[in-house]
CSV table of C-alpha atoms in Angstrom, one decimal:
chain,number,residue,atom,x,y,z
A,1,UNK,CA,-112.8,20.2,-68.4
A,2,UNK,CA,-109.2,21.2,-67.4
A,3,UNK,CA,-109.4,22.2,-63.4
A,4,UNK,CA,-106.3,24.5,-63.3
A,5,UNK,CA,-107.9,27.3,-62.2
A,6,UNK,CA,-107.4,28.5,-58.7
A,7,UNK,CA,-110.7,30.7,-57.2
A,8,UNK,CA,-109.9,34.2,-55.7
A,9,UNK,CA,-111.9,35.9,-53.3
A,10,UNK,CA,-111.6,39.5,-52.6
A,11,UNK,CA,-113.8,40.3,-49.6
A,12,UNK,CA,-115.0,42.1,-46.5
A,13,UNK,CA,-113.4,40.3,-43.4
A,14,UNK,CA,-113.4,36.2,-43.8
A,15,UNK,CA,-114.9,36.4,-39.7
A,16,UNK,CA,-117.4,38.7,-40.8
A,17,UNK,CA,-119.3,36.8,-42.7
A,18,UNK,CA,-121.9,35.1,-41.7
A,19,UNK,CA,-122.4,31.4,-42.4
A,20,UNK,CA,-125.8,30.5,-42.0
A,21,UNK,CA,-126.7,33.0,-45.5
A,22,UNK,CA,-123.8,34.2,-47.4
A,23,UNK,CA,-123.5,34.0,-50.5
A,24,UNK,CA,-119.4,34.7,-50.9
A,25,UNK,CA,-119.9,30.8,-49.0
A,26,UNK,CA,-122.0,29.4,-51.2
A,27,UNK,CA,-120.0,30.2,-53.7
A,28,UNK,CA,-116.5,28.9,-51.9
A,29,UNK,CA,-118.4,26.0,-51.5
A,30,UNK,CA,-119.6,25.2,-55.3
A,31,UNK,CA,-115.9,25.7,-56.0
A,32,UNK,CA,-114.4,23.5,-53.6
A,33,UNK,CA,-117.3,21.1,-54.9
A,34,UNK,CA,-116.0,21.0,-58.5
A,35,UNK,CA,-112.3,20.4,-56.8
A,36,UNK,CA,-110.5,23.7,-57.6
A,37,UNK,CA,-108.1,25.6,-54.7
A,38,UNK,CA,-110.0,29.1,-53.2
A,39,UNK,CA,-108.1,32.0,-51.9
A,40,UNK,CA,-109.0,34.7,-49.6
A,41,UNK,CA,-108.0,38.3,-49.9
A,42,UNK,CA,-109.0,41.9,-48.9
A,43,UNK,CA,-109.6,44.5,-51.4
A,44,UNK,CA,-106.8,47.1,-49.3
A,45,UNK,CA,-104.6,43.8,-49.9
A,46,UNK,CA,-104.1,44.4,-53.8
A,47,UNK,CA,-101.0,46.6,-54.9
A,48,UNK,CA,-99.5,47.3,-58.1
A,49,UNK,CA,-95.4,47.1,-57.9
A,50,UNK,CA,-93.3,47.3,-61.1
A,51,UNK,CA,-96.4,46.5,-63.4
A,52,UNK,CA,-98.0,43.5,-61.6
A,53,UNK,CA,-101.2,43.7,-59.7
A,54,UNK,CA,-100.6,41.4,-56.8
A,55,UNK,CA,-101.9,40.4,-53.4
A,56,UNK,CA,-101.0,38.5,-50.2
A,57,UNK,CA,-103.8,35.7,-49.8
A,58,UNK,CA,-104.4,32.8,-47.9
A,59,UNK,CA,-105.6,29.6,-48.9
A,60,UNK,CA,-108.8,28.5,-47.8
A,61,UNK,CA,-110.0,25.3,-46.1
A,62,UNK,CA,-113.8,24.9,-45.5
A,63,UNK,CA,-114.7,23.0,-42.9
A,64,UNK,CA,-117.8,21.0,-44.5
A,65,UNK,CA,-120.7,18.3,-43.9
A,66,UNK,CA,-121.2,17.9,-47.5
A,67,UNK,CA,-120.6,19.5,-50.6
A,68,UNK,CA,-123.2,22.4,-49.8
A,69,UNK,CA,-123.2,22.3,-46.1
A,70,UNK,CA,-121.1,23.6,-43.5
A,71,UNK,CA,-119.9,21.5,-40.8
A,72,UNK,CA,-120.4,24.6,-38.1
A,73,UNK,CA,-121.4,27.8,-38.0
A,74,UNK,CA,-119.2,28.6,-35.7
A,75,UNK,CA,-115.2,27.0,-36.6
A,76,UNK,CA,-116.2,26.6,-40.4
A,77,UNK,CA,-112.9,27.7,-42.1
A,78,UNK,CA,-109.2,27.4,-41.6
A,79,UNK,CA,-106.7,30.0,-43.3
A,80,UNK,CA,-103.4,28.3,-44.6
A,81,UNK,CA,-100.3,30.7,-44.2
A,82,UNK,CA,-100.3,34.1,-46.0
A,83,UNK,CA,-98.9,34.2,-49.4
A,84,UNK,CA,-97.8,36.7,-51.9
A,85,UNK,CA,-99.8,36.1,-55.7
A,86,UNK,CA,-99.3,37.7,-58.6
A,87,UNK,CA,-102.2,37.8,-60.7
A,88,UNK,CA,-102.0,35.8,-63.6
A,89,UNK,CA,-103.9,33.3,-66.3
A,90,UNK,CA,-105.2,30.8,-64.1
A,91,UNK,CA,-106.9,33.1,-61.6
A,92,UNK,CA,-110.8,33.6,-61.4
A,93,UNK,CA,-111.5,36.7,-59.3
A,94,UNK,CA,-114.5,37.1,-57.4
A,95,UNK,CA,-114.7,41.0,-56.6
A,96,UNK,CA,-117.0,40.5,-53.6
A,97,UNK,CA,-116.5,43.4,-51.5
A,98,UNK,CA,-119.7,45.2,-50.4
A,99,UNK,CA,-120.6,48.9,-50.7
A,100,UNK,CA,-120.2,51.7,-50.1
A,101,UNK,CA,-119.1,52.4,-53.3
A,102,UNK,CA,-116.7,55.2,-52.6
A,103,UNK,CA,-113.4,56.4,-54.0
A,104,UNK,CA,-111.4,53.2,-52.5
A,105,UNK,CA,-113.7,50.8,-54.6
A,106,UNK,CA,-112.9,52.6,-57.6
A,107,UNK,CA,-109.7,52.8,-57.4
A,108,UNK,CA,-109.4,48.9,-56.5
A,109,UNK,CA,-111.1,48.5,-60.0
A,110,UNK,CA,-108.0,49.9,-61.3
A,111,UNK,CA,-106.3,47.4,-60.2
A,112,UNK,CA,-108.6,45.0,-61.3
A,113,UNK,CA,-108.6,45.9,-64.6
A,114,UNK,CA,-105.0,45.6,-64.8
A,115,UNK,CA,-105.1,42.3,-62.9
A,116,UNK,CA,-107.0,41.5,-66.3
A,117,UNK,CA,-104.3,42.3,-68.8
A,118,UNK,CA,-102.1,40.1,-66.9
A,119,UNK,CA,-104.7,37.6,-67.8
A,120,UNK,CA,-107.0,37.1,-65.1
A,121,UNK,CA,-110.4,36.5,-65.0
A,122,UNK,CA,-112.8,39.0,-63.0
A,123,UNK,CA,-116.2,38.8,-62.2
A,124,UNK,CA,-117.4,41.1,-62.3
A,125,UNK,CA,-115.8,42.8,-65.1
A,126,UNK,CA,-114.4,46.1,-63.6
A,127,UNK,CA,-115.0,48.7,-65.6
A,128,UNK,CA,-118.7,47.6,-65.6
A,129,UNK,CA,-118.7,47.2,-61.8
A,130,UNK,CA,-117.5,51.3,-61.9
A,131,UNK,CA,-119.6,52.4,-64.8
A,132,UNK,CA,-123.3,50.8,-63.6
A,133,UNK,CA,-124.4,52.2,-60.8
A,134,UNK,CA,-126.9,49.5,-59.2
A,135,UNK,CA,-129.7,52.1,-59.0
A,136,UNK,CA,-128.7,54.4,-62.0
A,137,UNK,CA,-128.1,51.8,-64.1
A,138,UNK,CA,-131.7,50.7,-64.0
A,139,UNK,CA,-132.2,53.8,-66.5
A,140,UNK,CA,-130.4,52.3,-69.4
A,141,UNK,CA,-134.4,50.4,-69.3
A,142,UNK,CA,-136.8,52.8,-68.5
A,143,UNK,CA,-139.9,51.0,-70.1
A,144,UNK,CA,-139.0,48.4,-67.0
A,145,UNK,CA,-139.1,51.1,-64.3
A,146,UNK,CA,-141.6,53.0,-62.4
A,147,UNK,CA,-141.7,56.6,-62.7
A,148,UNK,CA,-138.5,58.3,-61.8
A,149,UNK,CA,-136.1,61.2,-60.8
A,150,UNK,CA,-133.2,61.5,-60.6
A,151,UNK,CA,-132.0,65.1,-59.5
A,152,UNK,CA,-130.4,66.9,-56.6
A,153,UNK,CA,-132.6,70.0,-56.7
A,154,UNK,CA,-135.3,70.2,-53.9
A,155,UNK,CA,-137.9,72.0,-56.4
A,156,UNK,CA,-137.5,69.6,-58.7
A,157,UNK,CA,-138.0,66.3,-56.1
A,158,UNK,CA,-141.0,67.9,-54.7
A,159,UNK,CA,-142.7,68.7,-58.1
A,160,UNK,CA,-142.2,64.8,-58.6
A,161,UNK,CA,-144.1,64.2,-55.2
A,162,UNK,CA,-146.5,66.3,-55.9
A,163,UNK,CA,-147.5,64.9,-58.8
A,164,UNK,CA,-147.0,61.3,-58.0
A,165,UNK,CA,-148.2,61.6,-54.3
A,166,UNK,CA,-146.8,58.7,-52.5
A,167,UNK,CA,-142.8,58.5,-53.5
A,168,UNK,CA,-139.9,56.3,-52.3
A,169,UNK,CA,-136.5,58.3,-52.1
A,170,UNK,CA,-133.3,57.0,-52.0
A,171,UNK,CA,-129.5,57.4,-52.3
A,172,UNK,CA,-128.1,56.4,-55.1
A,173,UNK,CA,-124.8,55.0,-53.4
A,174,UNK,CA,-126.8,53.3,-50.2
A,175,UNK,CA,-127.1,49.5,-49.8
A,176,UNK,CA,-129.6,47.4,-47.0
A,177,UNK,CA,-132.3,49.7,-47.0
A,178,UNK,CA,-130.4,52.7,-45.7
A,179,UNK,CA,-131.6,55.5,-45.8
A,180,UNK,CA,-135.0,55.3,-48.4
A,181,UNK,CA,-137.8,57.3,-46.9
A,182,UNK,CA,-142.0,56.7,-48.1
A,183,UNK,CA,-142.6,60.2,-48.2
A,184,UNK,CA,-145.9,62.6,-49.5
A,185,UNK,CA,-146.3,66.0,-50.6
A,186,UNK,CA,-147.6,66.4,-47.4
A,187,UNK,CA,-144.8,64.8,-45.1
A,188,UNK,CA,-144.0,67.1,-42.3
A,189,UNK,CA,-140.2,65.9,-42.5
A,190,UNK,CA,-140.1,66.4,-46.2
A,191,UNK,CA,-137.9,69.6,-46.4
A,192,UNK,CA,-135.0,68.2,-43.6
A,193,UNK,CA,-135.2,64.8,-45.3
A,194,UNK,CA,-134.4,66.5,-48.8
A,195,UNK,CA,-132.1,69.0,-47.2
A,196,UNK,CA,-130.2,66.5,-45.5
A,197,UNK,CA,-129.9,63.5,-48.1
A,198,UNK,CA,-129.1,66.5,-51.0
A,199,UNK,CA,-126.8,67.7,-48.5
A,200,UNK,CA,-128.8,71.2,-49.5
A,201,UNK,CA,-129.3,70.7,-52.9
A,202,UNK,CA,-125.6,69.2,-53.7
A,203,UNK,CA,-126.3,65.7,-54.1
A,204,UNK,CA,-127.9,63.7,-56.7
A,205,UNK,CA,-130.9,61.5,-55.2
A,206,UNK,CA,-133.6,58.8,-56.4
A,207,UNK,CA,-136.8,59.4,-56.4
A,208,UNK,CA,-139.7,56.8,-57.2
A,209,UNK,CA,-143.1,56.3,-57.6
A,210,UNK,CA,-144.5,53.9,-54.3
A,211,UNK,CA,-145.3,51.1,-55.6
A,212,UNK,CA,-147.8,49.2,-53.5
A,213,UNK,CA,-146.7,45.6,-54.2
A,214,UNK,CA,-143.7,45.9,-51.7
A,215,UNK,CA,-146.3,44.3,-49.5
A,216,UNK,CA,-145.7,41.2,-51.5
A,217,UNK,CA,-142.0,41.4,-51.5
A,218,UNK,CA,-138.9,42.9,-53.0
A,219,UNK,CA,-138.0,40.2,-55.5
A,220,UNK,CA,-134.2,39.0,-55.6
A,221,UNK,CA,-133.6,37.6,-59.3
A,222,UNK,CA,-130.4,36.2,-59.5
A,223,UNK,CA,-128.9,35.8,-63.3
A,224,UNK,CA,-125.5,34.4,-63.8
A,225,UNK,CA,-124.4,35.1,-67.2
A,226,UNK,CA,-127.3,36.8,-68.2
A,227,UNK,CA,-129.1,33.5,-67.0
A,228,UNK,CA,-131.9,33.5,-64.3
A,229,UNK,CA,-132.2,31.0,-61.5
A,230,UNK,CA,-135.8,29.2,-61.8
A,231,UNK,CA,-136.7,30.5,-58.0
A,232,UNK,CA,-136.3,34.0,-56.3
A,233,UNK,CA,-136.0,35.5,-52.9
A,234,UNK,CA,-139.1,38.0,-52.1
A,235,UNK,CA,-137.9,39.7,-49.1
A,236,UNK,CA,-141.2,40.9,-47.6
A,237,UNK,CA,-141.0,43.9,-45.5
A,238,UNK,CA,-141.9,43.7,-41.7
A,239,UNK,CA,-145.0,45.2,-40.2
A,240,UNK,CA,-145.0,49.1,-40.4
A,241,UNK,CA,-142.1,48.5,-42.7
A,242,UNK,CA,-141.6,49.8,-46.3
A,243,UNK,CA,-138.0,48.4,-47.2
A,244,UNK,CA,-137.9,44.9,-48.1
A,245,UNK,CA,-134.4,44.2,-47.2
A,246,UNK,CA,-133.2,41.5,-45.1
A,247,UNK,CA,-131.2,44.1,-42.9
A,248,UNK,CA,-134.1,46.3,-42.4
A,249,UNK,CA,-135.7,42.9,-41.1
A,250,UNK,CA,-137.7,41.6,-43.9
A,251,UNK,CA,-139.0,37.8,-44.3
A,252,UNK,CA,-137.4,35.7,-47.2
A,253,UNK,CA,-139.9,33.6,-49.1
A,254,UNK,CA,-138.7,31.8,-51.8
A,255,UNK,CA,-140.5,31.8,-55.1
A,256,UNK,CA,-140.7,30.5,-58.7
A,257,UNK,CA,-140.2,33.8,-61.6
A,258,UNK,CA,-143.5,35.2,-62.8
A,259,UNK,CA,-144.0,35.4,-66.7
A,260,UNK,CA,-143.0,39.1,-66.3
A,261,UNK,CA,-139.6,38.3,-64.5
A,262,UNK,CA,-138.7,36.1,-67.1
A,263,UNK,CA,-139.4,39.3,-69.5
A,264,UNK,CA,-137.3,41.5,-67.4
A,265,UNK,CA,-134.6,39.3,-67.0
A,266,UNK,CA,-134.7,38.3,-71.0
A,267,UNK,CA,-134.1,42.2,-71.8
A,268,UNK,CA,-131.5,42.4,-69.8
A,269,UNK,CA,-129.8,39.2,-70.0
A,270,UNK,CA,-127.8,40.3,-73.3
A,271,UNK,CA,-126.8,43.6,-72.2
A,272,UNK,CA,-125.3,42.3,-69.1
A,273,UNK,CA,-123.4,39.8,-70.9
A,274,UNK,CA,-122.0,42.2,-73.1
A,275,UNK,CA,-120.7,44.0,-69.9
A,276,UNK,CA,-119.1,41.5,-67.9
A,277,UNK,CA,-121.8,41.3,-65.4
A,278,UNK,CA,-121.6,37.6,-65.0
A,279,UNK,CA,-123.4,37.4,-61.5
A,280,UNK,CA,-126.3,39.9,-60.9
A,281,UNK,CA,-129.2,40.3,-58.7
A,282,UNK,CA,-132.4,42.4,-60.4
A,283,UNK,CA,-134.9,43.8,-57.4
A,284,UNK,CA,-138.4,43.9,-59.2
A,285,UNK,CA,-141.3,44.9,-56.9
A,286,UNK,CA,-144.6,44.2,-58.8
A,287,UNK,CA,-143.7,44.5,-62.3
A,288,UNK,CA,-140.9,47.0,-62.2
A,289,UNK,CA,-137.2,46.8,-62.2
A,290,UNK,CA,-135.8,48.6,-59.5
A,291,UNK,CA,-132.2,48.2,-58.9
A,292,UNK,CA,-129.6,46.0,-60.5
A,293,UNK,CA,-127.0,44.7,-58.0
A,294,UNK,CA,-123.7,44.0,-59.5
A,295,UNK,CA,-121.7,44.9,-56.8
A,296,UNK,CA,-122.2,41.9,-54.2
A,297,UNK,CA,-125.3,40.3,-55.0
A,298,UNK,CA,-126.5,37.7,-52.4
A,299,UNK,CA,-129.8,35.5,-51.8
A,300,UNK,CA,-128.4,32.3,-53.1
A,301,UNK,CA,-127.8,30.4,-49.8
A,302,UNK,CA,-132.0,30.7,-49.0
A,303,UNK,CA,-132.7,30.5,-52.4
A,304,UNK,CA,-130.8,26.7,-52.5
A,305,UNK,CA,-131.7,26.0,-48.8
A,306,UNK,CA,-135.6,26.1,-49.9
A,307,UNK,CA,-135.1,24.3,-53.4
A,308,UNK,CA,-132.5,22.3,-53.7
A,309,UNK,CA,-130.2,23.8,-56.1
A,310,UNK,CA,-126.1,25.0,-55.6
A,311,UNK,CA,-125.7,28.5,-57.7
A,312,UNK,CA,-122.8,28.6,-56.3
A,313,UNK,CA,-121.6,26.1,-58.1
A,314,UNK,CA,-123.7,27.1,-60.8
A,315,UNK,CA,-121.6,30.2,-61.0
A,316,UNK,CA,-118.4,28.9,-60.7
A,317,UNK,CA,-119.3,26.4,-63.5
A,318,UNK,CA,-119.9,29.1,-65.8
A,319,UNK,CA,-117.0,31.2,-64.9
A,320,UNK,CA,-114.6,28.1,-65.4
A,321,UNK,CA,-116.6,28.1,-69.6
A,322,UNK,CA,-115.9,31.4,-69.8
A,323,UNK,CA,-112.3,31.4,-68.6
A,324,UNK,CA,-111.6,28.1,-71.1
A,325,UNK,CA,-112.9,30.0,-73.7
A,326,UNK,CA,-110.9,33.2,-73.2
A,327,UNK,CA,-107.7,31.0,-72.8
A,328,UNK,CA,-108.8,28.8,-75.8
A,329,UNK,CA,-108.9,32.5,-78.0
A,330,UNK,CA,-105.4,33.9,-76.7
């Protein structure tokens, strides 16, 4: 396989990050494995001048023990010099930037998608990364999902909760467990929480039926190219805890898929494909689909700590297929 491809990362703060976990590492680290250059870049970086998408970038040198390990935790990277880039035919683009999905994210994928028609390759595709909302999108496969709302009028949310008794409601542009209240019919908070997260009956919310197998983890699926890794991440909530995210201080436990996972993820598989969503992380609690991050996924640093495997070279393998067959079509 030719290795002319050079990896772009477009990303929150390189310092940020942190190394023991992150995913955006474990990928840098299945490229640098499979011998291919990896740039680093921030998403206010990108600007469009006479017709090209470009970006100033630096080149990035891990500091490693072995192909999947860093060195340090502490002084595991060097940056080379900055350097202007224009986007072109030889560039993978990891869009890696984490939420909030707000006006500045879309308007980067503009850029993104025009970074394309100069004949880059993005992952994920950016008109799929604007159009699929991670908890939204979940409604495109309502057989998979617990009973939902989705509305902005109090009357409505509590005629849900009343009915369903024992509700999870959410934002639908939140990410890390902000935010997402348990709440009952009953809830003495219920009308300030639903006034203040409507932001008084302006603001579309989530609403969902509890489901009580959070006890047993929030299951991370990750698929890459419609594909899922044989192990999860179930992020198991903390005591007196309902959210199981890692930020909210949940317990990763890694996990083989259940028959019913493999059904999820076999539904979906195609239809991500078809919309660019190359690297994607399903939350199932129980049986039911619950979000679909396409955004920034992460889990695969515990996932490969605990079994042995290297998505990120995984993905960066399957992103350097795809790229050889777009250039072997043009």
């Amino acid at each position: 396989m030719t290795r002319e491809a050079r990896i772009i990362f477009i990303m929150d703060p390189i310092e940020s990050l942190p190394a023991q976990k992150d995913t955006t590492i474990g990928m840098m680290m299945g490229a640098v494995s499979l011998g291919l250059p990896i740039y680093y870049s921030r998403q206010e970086s990108i600007y469009l001048l006479d017709g090209a998408v470009q970006t100033t970038a630096q080149k990035i040198n891990l500091k490693l023990k072995n192909e999947r390990e860093l060195a340090s935790f502490e002084d595991w990277y060097q940056l080379d010099e900055a350097e202007n880039i224009i986007f072109g035919e030889n560039d993978i683009v990891l869009q890696r930037k984490d939420p909030p999905f707000n006006m500045h994210y879309i308007h980067a994928t503009y850029l993104l998608e025009l970074m394309e028609r100069q004949g880059a390759f993005v992952c994920n595709r950016p008109d799929s990364l604007r159009d699929c909302n991670e908890k939204m999108f979940t409604a495109w496969f309502p057989e998979l999902t617990p009973p939902t709302l989705v509305s902005s009028q109090s009357d409505k949310i509590k005629a849900f909760i009343a009915q369903h008794h024992d509700t999870i409601v959410k934002p639908l542009d939140g990410m890390g467990g902000s935010s997402i209240f348990r709440v009952t019919e009953n809830d003495p908070n219920l009308n300030v929480i639903l006034e203040t997260m409507t932001e008084h009956n302006q603001t579309s919310i989530m609403v969902q039926r509890y489901i009580p197998e959070i006890k047993k983890g929030d299951k991370r699926i990750i698929l890459i190219n419609g594909v899922p890794a044989p192990h999860l991440l179930a992020r198991v909530p903390a005591v007196n805890e309902t959210r199981g995210n890692l930020a909210a201080g949940a317990t990763g436990v890694v996990q083989t898929l259940s028959e019913n996972d493999r059904m999820i993820c076999e539904k979906l598989g195609p239809e991500l494909v078809k919309r660019g969503l190359y690297f994607v992380g399903l939350d199932v609690i129980g049986d039911y689909l619950t979000e679909i991050n396409v955004t920034s996924p992460t889990g695969i640093r515990q996932i490969d700590a605990e079994t042995g495997s290297f998505l990120g070279r995984d993905l960066i393998e399957a992103l350097l297929n795809l790229w050889q067959e777009r250039k072997s079509r043009a």
